CSV table of C-alpha atoms in Angstrom, one decimal:
chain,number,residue,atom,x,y,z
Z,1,UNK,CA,0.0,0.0,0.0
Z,2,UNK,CA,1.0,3.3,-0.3
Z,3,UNK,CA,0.8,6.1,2.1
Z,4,UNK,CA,0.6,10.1,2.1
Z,5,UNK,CA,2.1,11.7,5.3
Z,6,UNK,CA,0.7,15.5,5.6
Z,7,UNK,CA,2.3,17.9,7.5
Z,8,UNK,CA,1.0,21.8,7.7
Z,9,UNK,CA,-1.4,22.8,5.7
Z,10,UNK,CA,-2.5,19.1,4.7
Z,11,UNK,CA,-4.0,17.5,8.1
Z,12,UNK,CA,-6.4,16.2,5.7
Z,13,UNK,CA,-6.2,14.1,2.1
Z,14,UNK,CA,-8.8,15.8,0.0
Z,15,UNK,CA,-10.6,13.1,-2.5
Z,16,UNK,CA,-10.0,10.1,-0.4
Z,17,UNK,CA,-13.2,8.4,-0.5
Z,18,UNK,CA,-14.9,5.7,2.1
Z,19,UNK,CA,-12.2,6.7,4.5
Z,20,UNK,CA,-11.8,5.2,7.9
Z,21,UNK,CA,-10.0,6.6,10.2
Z,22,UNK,CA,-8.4,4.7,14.0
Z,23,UNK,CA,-5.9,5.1,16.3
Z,24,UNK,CA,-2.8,3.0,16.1
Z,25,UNK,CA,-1.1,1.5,19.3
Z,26,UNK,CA,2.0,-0.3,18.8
Z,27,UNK,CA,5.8,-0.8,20.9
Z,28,UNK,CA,6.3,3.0,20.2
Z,29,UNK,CA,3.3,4.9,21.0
Z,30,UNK,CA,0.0,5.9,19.4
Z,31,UNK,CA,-0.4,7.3,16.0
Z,32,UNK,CA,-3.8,8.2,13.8
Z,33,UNK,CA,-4.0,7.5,10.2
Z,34,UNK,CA,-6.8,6.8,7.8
Z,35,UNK,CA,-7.2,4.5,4.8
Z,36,UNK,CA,-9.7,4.7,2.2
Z,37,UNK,CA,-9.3,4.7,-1.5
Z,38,UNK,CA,-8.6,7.0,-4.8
Z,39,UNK,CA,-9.2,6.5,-7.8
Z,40,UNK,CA,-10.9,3.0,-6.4
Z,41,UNK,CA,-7.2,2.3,-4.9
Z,42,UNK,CA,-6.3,1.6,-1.6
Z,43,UNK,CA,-3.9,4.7,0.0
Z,44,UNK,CA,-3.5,5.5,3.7
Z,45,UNK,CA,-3.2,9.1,5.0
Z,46,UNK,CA,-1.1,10.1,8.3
Z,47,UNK,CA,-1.2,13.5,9.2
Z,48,UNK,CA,1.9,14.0,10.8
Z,49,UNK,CA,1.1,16.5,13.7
Z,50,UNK,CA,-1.9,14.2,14.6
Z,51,UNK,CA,-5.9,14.8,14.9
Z,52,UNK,CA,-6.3,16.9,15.3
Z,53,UNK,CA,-3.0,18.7,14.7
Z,54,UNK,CA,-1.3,18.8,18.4
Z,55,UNK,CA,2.3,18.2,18.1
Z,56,UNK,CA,5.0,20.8,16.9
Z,57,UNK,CA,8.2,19.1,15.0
Z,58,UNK,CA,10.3,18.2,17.5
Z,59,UNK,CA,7.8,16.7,19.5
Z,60,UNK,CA,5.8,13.9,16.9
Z,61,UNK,CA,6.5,10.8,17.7
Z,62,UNK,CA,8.3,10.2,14.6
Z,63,UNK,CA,9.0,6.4,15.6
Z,64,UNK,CA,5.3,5.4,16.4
Z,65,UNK,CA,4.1,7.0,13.2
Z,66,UNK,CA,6.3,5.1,10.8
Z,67,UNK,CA,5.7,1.7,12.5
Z,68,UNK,CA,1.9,2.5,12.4
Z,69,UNK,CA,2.3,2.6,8.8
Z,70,UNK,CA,4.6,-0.4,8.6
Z,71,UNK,CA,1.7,-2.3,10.3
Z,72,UNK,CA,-0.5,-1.9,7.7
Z,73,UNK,CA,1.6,-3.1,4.8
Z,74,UNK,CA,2.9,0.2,3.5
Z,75,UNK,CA,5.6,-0.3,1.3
Z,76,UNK,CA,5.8,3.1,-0.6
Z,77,UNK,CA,5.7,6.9,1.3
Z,78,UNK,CA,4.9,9.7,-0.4
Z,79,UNK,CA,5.6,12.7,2.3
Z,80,UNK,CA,4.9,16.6,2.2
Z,81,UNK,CA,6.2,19.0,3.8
Z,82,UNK,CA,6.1,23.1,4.2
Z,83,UNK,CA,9.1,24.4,3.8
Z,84,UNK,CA,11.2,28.2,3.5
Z,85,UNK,CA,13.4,28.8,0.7
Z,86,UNK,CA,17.4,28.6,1.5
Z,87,UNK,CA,18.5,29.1,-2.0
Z,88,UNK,CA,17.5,33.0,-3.4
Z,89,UNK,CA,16.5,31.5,-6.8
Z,90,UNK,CA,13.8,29.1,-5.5
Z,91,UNK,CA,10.5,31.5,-5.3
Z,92,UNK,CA,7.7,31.3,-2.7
Z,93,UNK,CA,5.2,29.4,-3.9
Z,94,UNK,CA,7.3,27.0,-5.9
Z,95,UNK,CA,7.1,23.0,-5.4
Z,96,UNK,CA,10.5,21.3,-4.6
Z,97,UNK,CA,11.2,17.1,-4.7
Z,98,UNK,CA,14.5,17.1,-2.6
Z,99,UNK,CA,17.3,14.6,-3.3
Z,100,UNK,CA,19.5,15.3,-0.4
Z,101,UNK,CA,19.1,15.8,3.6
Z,102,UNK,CA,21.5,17.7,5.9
Z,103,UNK,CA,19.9,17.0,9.8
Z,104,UNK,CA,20.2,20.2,12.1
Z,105,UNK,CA,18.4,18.5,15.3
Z,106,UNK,CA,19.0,17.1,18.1
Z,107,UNK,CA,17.2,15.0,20.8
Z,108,UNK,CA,14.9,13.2,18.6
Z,109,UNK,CA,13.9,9.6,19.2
Z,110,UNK,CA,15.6,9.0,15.2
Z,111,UNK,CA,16.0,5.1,15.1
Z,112,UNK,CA,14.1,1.9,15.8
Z,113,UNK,CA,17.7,0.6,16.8
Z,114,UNK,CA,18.5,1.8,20.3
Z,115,UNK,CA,18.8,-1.3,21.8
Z,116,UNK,CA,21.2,-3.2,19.2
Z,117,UNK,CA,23.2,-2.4,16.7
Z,118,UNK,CA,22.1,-1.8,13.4
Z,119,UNK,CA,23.4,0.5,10.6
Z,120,UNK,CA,21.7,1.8,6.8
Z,121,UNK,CA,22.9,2.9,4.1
Z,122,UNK,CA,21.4,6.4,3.8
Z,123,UNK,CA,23.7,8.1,0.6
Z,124,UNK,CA,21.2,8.4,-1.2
Z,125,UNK,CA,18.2,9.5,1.4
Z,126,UNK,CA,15.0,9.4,-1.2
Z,127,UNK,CA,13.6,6.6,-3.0
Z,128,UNK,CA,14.8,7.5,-7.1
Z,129,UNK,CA,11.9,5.4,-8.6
Z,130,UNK,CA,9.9,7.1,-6.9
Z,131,UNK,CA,10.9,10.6,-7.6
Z,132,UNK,CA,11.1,9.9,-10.8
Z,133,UNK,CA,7.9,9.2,-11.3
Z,134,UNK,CA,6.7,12.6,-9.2
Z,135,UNK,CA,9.6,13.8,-11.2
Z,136,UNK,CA,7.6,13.4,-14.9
Z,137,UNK,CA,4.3,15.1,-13.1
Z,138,UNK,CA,6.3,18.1,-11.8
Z,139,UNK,CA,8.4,18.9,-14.9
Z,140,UNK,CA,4.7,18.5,-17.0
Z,141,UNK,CA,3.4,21.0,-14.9
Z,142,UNK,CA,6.1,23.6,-14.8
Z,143,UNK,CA,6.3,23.7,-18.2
Z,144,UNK,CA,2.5,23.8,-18.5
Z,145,UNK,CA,3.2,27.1,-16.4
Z,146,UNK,CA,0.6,25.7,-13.7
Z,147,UNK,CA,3.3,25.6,-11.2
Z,148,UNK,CA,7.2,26.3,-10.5
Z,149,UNK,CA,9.1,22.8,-9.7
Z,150,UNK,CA,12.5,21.8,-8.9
Z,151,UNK,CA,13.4,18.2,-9.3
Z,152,UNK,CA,16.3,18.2,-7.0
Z,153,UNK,CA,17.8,20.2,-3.9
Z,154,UNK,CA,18.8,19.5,-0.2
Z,155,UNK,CA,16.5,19.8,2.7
Z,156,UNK,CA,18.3,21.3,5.9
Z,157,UNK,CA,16.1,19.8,8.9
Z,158,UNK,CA,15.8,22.4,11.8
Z,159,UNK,CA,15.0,21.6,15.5
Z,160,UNK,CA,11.6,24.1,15.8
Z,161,UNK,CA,9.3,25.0,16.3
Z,162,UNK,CA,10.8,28.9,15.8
Z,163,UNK,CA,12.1,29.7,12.6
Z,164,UNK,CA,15.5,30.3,11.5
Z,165,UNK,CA,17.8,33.2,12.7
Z,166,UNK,CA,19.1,35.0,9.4
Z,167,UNK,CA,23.2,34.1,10.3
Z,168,UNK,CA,21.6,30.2,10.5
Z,169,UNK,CA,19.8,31.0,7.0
Z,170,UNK,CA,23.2,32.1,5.2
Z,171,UNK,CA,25.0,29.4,6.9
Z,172,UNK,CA,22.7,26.4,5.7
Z,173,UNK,CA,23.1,28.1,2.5
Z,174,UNK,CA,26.8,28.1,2.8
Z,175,UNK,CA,26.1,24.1,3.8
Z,176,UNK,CA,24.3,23.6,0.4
Z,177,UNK,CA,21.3,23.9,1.4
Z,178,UNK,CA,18.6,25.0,-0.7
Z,179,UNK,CA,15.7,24.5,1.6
Z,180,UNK,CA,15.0,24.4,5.2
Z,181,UNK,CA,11.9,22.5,6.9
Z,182,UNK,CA,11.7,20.8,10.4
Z,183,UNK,CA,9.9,16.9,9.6
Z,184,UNK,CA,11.9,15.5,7.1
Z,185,UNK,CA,14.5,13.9,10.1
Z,186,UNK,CA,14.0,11.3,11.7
Z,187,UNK,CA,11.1,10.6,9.5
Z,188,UNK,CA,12.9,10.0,6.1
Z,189,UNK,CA,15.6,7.3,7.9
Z,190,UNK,CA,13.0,5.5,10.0
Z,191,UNK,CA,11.0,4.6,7.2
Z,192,UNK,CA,14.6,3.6,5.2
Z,193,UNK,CA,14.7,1.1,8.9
Z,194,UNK,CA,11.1,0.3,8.2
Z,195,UNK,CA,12.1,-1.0,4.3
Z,196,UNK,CA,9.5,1.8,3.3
Z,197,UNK,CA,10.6,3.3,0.3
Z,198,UNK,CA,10.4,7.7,1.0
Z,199,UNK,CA,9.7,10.4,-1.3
Z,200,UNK,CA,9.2,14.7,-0.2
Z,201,UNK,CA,7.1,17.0,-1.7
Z,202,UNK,CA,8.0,19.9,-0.4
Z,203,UNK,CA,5.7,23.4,-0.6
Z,204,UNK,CA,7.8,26.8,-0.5
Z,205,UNK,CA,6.1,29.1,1.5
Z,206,UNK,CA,8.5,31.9,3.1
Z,207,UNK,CA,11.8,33.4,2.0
Z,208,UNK,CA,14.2,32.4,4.2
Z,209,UNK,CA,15.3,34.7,7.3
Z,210,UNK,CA,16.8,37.6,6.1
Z,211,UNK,CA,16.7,36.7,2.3
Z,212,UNK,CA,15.1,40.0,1.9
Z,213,UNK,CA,14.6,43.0,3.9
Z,214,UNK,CA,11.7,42.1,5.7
Z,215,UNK,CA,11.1,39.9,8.5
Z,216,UNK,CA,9.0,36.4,7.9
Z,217,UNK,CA,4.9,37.2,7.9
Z,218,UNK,CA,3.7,34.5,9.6
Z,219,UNK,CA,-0.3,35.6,8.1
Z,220,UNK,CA,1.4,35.6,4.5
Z,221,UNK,CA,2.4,31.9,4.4
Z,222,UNK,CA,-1.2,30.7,5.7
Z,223,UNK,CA,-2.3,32.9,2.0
Z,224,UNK,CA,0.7,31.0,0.4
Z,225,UNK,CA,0.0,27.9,1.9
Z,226,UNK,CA,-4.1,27.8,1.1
Z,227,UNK,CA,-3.0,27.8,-2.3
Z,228,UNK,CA,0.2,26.3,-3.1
Z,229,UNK,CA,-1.2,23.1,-1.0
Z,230,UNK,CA,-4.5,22.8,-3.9
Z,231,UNK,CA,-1.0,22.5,-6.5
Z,232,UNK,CA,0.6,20.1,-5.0
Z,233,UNK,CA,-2.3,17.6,-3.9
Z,234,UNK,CA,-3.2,18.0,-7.3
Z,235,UNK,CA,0.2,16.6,-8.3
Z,236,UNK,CA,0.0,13.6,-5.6
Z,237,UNK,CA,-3.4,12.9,-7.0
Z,238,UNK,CA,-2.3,12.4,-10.4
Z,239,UNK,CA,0.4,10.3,-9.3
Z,240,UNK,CA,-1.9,8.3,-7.5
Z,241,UNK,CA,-4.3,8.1,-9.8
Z,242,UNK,CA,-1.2,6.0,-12.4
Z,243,UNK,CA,0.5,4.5,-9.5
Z,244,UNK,CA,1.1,0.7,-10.4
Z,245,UNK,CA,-0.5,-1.0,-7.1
Z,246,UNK,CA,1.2,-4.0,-7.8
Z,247,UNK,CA,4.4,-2.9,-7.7
Protein backbone atom coordinates (compact mmCIF):
# COMPACT_ATOMS: atom_id res chain seq x y z
CA UNK A 1 0.00 0.00 0.00
CA UNK A 2 1.01 3.33 -0.29
CA UNK A 3 0.76 6.06 2.08
CA UNK A 4 0.60 10.10 2.15
CA UNK A 5 2.14 11.66 5.33
CA UNK A 6 0.69 15.49 5.59
CA UNK A 7 2.31 17.94 7.52
CA UNK A 8 1.00 21.84 7.68
CA UNK A 9 -1.37 22.76 5.66
CA UNK A 10 -2.48 19.06 4.73
CA UNK A 11 -4.00 17.52 8.10
CA UNK A 12 -6.38 16.21 5.69
CA UNK A 13 -6.16 14.14 2.07
CA UNK A 14 -8.84 15.79 -0.01
CA UNK A 15 -10.58 13.06 -2.50
CA UNK A 16 -10.01 10.12 -0.41
CA UNK A 17 -13.18 8.45 -0.49
CA UNK A 18 -14.87 5.68 2.07
CA UNK A 19 -12.17 6.74 4.54
CA UNK A 20 -11.82 5.16 7.87
CA UNK A 21 -9.98 6.61 10.17
CA UNK A 22 -8.38 4.72 14.02
CA UNK A 23 -5.92 5.11 16.29
CA UNK A 24 -2.84 3.01 16.14
CA UNK A 25 -1.10 1.54 19.27
CA UNK A 26 1.95 -0.27 18.80
CA UNK A 27 5.81 -0.76 20.88
CA UNK A 28 6.31 2.99 20.16
CA UNK A 29 3.29 4.94 21.02
CA UNK A 30 -0.04 5.94 19.35
CA UNK A 31 -0.38 7.31 15.99
CA UNK A 32 -3.76 8.24 13.75
CA UNK A 33 -4.03 7.51 10.25
CA UNK A 34 -6.79 6.82 7.76
CA UNK A 35 -7.15 4.52 4.76
CA UNK A 36 -9.70 4.67 2.17
CA UNK A 37 -9.28 4.69 -1.51
CA UNK A 38 -8.61 7.01 -4.84
CA UNK A 39 -9.20 6.48 -7.81
CA UNK A 40 -10.89 3.02 -6.41
CA UNK A 41 -7.19 2.31 -4.93
CA UNK A 42 -6.27 1.60 -1.62
CA UNK A 43 -3.93 4.67 -0.04
CA UNK A 44 -3.53 5.55 3.66
CA UNK A 45 -3.15 9.13 5.02
CA UNK A 46 -1.14 10.13 8.34
CA UNK A 47 -1.23 13.51 9.15
CA UNK A 48 1.94 14.02 10.76
CA UNK A 49 1.14 16.50 13.70
CA UNK A 50 -1.89 14.21 14.58
CA UNK A 51 -5.86 14.78 14.89
CA UNK A 52 -6.33 16.91 15.29
CA UNK A 53 -3.00 18.68 14.71
CA UNK A 54 -1.29 18.81 18.43
CA UNK A 55 2.28 18.17 18.14
CA UNK A 56 4.98 20.77 16.87
CA UNK A 57 8.20 19.07 14.96
CA UNK A 58 10.28 18.16 17.47
CA UNK A 59 7.81 16.70 19.53
CA UNK A 60 5.78 13.87 16.92
CA UNK A 61 6.46 10.75 17.72
CA UNK A 62 8.30 10.17 14.58
CA UNK A 63 9.00 6.36 15.63
CA UNK A 64 5.29 5.44 16.36
CA UNK A 65 4.06 7.04 13.20
CA UNK A 66 6.27 5.07 10.81
CA UNK A 67 5.73 1.74 12.51
CA UNK A 68 1.91 2.51 12.36
CA UNK A 69 2.30 2.59 8.81
CA UNK A 70 4.58 -0.36 8.64
CA UNK A 71 1.74 -2.35 10.34
CA UNK A 72 -0.51 -1.88 7.71
CA UNK A 73 1.65 -3.08 4.82
CA UNK A 74 2.92 0.21 3.49
CA UNK A 75 5.56 -0.34 1.30
CA UNK A 76 5.79 3.10 -0.59
CA UNK A 77 5.65 6.90 1.25
CA UNK A 78 4.91 9.74 -0.40
CA UNK A 79 5.59 12.74 2.27
CA UNK A 80 4.91 16.61 2.22
CA UNK A 81 6.20 18.98 3.78
CA UNK A 82 6.15 23.09 4.19
CA UNK A 83 9.11 24.40 3.79
CA UNK A 84 11.20 28.21 3.51
CA UNK A 85 13.43 28.78 0.73
CA UNK A 86 17.45 28.62 1.48
CA UNK A 87 18.53 29.13 -1.99
CA UNK A 88 17.46 32.96 -3.40
CA UNK A 89 16.50 31.54 -6.83
CA UNK A 90 13.78 29.13 -5.48
CA UNK A 91 10.50 31.46 -5.26
CA UNK A 92 7.74 31.31 -2.73
CA UNK A 93 5.21 29.39 -3.94
CA UNK A 94 7.30 27.02 -5.91
CA UNK A 95 7.15 22.99 -5.42
CA UNK A 96 10.48 21.30 -4.62
CA UNK A 97 11.19 17.12 -4.69
CA UNK A 98 14.53 17.06 -2.62
CA UNK A 99 17.35 14.62 -3.26
CA UNK A 100 19.47 15.32 -0.44
CA UNK A 101 19.08 15.82 3.59
CA UNK A 102 21.48 17.69 5.85
CA UNK A 103 19.90 16.99 9.76
CA UNK A 104 20.22 20.19 12.14
CA UNK A 105 18.40 18.52 15.34
CA UNK A 106 19.04 17.15 18.09
CA UNK A 107 17.20 15.01 20.77
CA UNK A 108 14.86 13.18 18.60
CA UNK A 109 13.93 9.64 19.15
CA UNK A 110 15.65 9.01 15.19
CA UNK A 111 15.99 5.07 15.13
CA UNK A 112 14.12 1.86 15.83
CA UNK A 113 17.68 0.58 16.84
CA UNK A 114 18.52 1.75 20.35
CA UNK A 115 18.83 -1.25 21.81
CA UNK A 116 21.20 -3.24 19.22
CA UNK A 117 23.22 -2.39 16.66
CA UNK A 118 22.15 -1.84 13.40
CA UNK A 119 23.42 0.53 10.65
CA UNK A 120 21.73 1.83 6.77
CA UNK A 121 22.87 2.89 4.14
CA UNK A 122 21.41 6.42 3.80
CA UNK A 123 23.66 8.09 0.64
CA UNK A 124 21.15 8.41 -1.25
CA UNK A 125 18.16 9.54 1.44
CA UNK A 126 15.00 9.41 -1.22
CA UNK A 127 13.61 6.57 -3.00
CA UNK A 128 14.79 7.48 -7.11
CA UNK A 129 11.86 5.36 -8.59
CA UNK A 130 9.90 7.14 -6.86
CA UNK A 131 10.94 10.60 -7.58
CA UNK A 132 11.13 9.85 -10.81
CA UNK A 133 7.93 9.24 -11.34
CA UNK A 134 6.70 12.55 -9.23
CA UNK A 135 9.58 13.83 -11.23
CA UNK A 136 7.57 13.44 -14.86
CA UNK A 137 4.27 15.05 -13.09
CA UNK A 138 6.35 18.09 -11.79
CA UNK A 139 8.44 18.93 -14.86
CA UNK A 140 4.71 18.51 -16.98
CA UNK A 141 3.44 20.96 -14.87
CA UNK A 142 6.08 23.55 -14.85
CA UNK A 143 6.34 23.74 -18.21
CA UNK A 144 2.51 23.83 -18.47
CA UNK A 145 3.21 27.10 -16.41
CA UNK A 146 0.56 25.70 -13.73
CA UNK A 147 3.34 25.61 -11.19
CA UNK A 148 7.16 26.31 -10.45
CA UNK A 149 9.08 22.83 -9.68
CA UNK A 150 12.53 21.78 -8.88
CA UNK A 151 13.42 18.25 -9.29
CA UNK A 152 16.27 18.21 -7.01
CA UNK A 153 17.76 20.20 -3.94
CA UNK A 154 18.85 19.48 -0.23
CA UNK A 155 16.45 19.80 2.68
CA UNK A 156 18.34 21.33 5.89
CA UNK A 157 16.10 19.80 8.92
CA UNK A 158 15.76 22.35 11.81
CA UNK A 159 14.97 21.64 15.46
CA UNK A 160 11.60 24.06 15.82
CA UNK A 161 9.31 25.05 16.27
CA UNK A 162 10.83 28.87 15.76
CA UNK A 163 12.05 29.75 12.55
CA UNK A 164 15.52 30.28 11.52
CA UNK A 165 17.80 33.20 12.70
CA UNK A 166 19.14 35.00 9.35
CA UNK A 167 23.15 34.06 10.32
CA UNK A 168 21.56 30.23 10.51
CA UNK A 169 19.81 31.03 6.98
CA UNK A 170 23.18 32.09 5.21
CA UNK A 171 24.99 29.36 6.91
CA UNK A 172 22.69 26.41 5.72
CA UNK A 173 23.10 28.12 2.52
CA UNK A 174 26.83 28.13 2.82
CA UNK A 175 26.12 24.14 3.83
CA UNK A 176 24.31 23.57 0.42
CA UNK A 177 21.31 23.87 1.40
CA UNK A 178 18.64 25.02 -0.72
CA UNK A 179 15.66 24.50 1.58
CA UNK A 180 15.05 24.39 5.17
CA UNK A 181 11.91 22.52 6.90
CA UNK A 182 11.67 20.79 10.40
CA UNK A 183 9.94 16.92 9.65
CA UNK A 184 11.85 15.51 7.06
CA UNK A 185 14.54 13.92 10.14
CA UNK A 186 14.02 11.34 11.67
CA UNK A 187 11.06 10.61 9.54
CA UNK A 188 12.89 9.95 6.11
CA UNK A 189 15.60 7.29 7.86
CA UNK A 190 13.00 5.47 10.00
CA UNK A 191 11.00 4.62 7.18
CA UNK A 192 14.63 3.61 5.20
CA UNK A 193 14.72 1.10 8.86
CA UNK A 194 11.08 0.26 8.20
CA UNK A 195 12.12 -0.98 4.34
CA UNK A 196 9.51 1.84 3.25
CA UNK A 197 10.62 3.31 0.34
CA UNK A 198 10.35 7.68 0.99
CA UNK A 199 9.70 10.42 -1.31
CA UNK A 200 9.25 14.66 -0.20
CA UNK A 201 7.05 16.96 -1.72
CA UNK A 202 7.97 19.92 -0.43
CA UNK A 203 5.74 23.45 -0.64
CA UNK A 204 7.76 26.79 -0.49
CA UNK A 205 6.10 29.07 1.55
CA UNK A 206 8.47 31.90 3.06
CA UNK A 207 11.84 33.36 2.04
CA UNK A 208 14.20 32.38 4.20
CA UNK A 209 15.34 34.74 7.34
CA UNK A 210 16.82 37.55 6.07
CA UNK A 211 16.71 36.68 2.26
CA UNK A 212 15.11 40.00 1.89
CA UNK A 213 14.58 43.02 3.86
CA UNK A 214 11.66 42.05 5.65
CA UNK A 215 11.10 39.90 8.51
CA UNK A 216 9.03 36.37 7.85
CA UNK A 217 4.91 37.21 7.88
CA UNK A 218 3.68 34.46 9.64
CA UNK A 219 -0.30 35.58 8.08
CA UNK A 220 1.41 35.57 4.55
CA UNK A 221 2.39 31.90 4.43
CA UNK A 222 -1.18 30.70 5.75
CA UNK A 223 -2.32 32.91 1.98
CA UNK A 224 0.71 30.99 0.38
CA UNK A 225 0.03 27.90 1.89
CA UNK A 226 -4.07 27.82 1.14
CA UNK A 227 -2.97 27.75 -2.27
CA UNK A 228 0.20 26.31 -3.14
CA UNK A 229 -1.19 23.10 -0.98
CA UNK A 230 -4.50 22.77 -3.87
CA UNK A 231 -1.04 22.46 -6.53
CA UNK A 232 0.61 20.15 -4.96
CA UNK A 233 -2.29 17.61 -3.90
CA UNK A 234 -3.18 18.03 -7.28
CA UNK A 235 0.19 16.61 -8.32
CA UNK A 236 0.00 13.61 -5.63
CA UNK A 237 -3.36 12.87 -6.99
CA UNK A 238 -2.27 12.42 -10.38
CA UNK A 239 0.39 10.25 -9.32
CA UNK A 240 -1.93 8.28 -7.47
CA UNK A 241 -4.26 8.12 -9.80
CA UNK A 242 -1.25 6.00 -12.37
CA UNK A 243 0.51 4.47 -9.54
CA UNK A 244 1.08 0.73 -10.35
CA UNK A 245 -0.48 -0.98 -7.09
CA UNK A 246 1.16 -3.97 -7.76
CA UNK A 247 4.45 -2.86 -7.72
Amino acid sequence: MLAIIGGTGLAQLAGLEEVSGERVSGRWGESYLETGTIAGQPVCFLPRHGHPPAYPPHKINYRANIDALRSFDVTHILAVTAVGSVDPALPVGGIVMPDQIIDYTWGRAHTFFDDEIHHIDYTWPYDEMLRSRLGEIGRRWHEAGTISFTDHGVYGCTQGPRLETAAEIQRMYRDGCHIVGMTAMPEAPLAREADIAYVGLSLIVNAGAGLNDQAVALDEIEAVMQQGMTHLTGMVKEFLATWDYSA
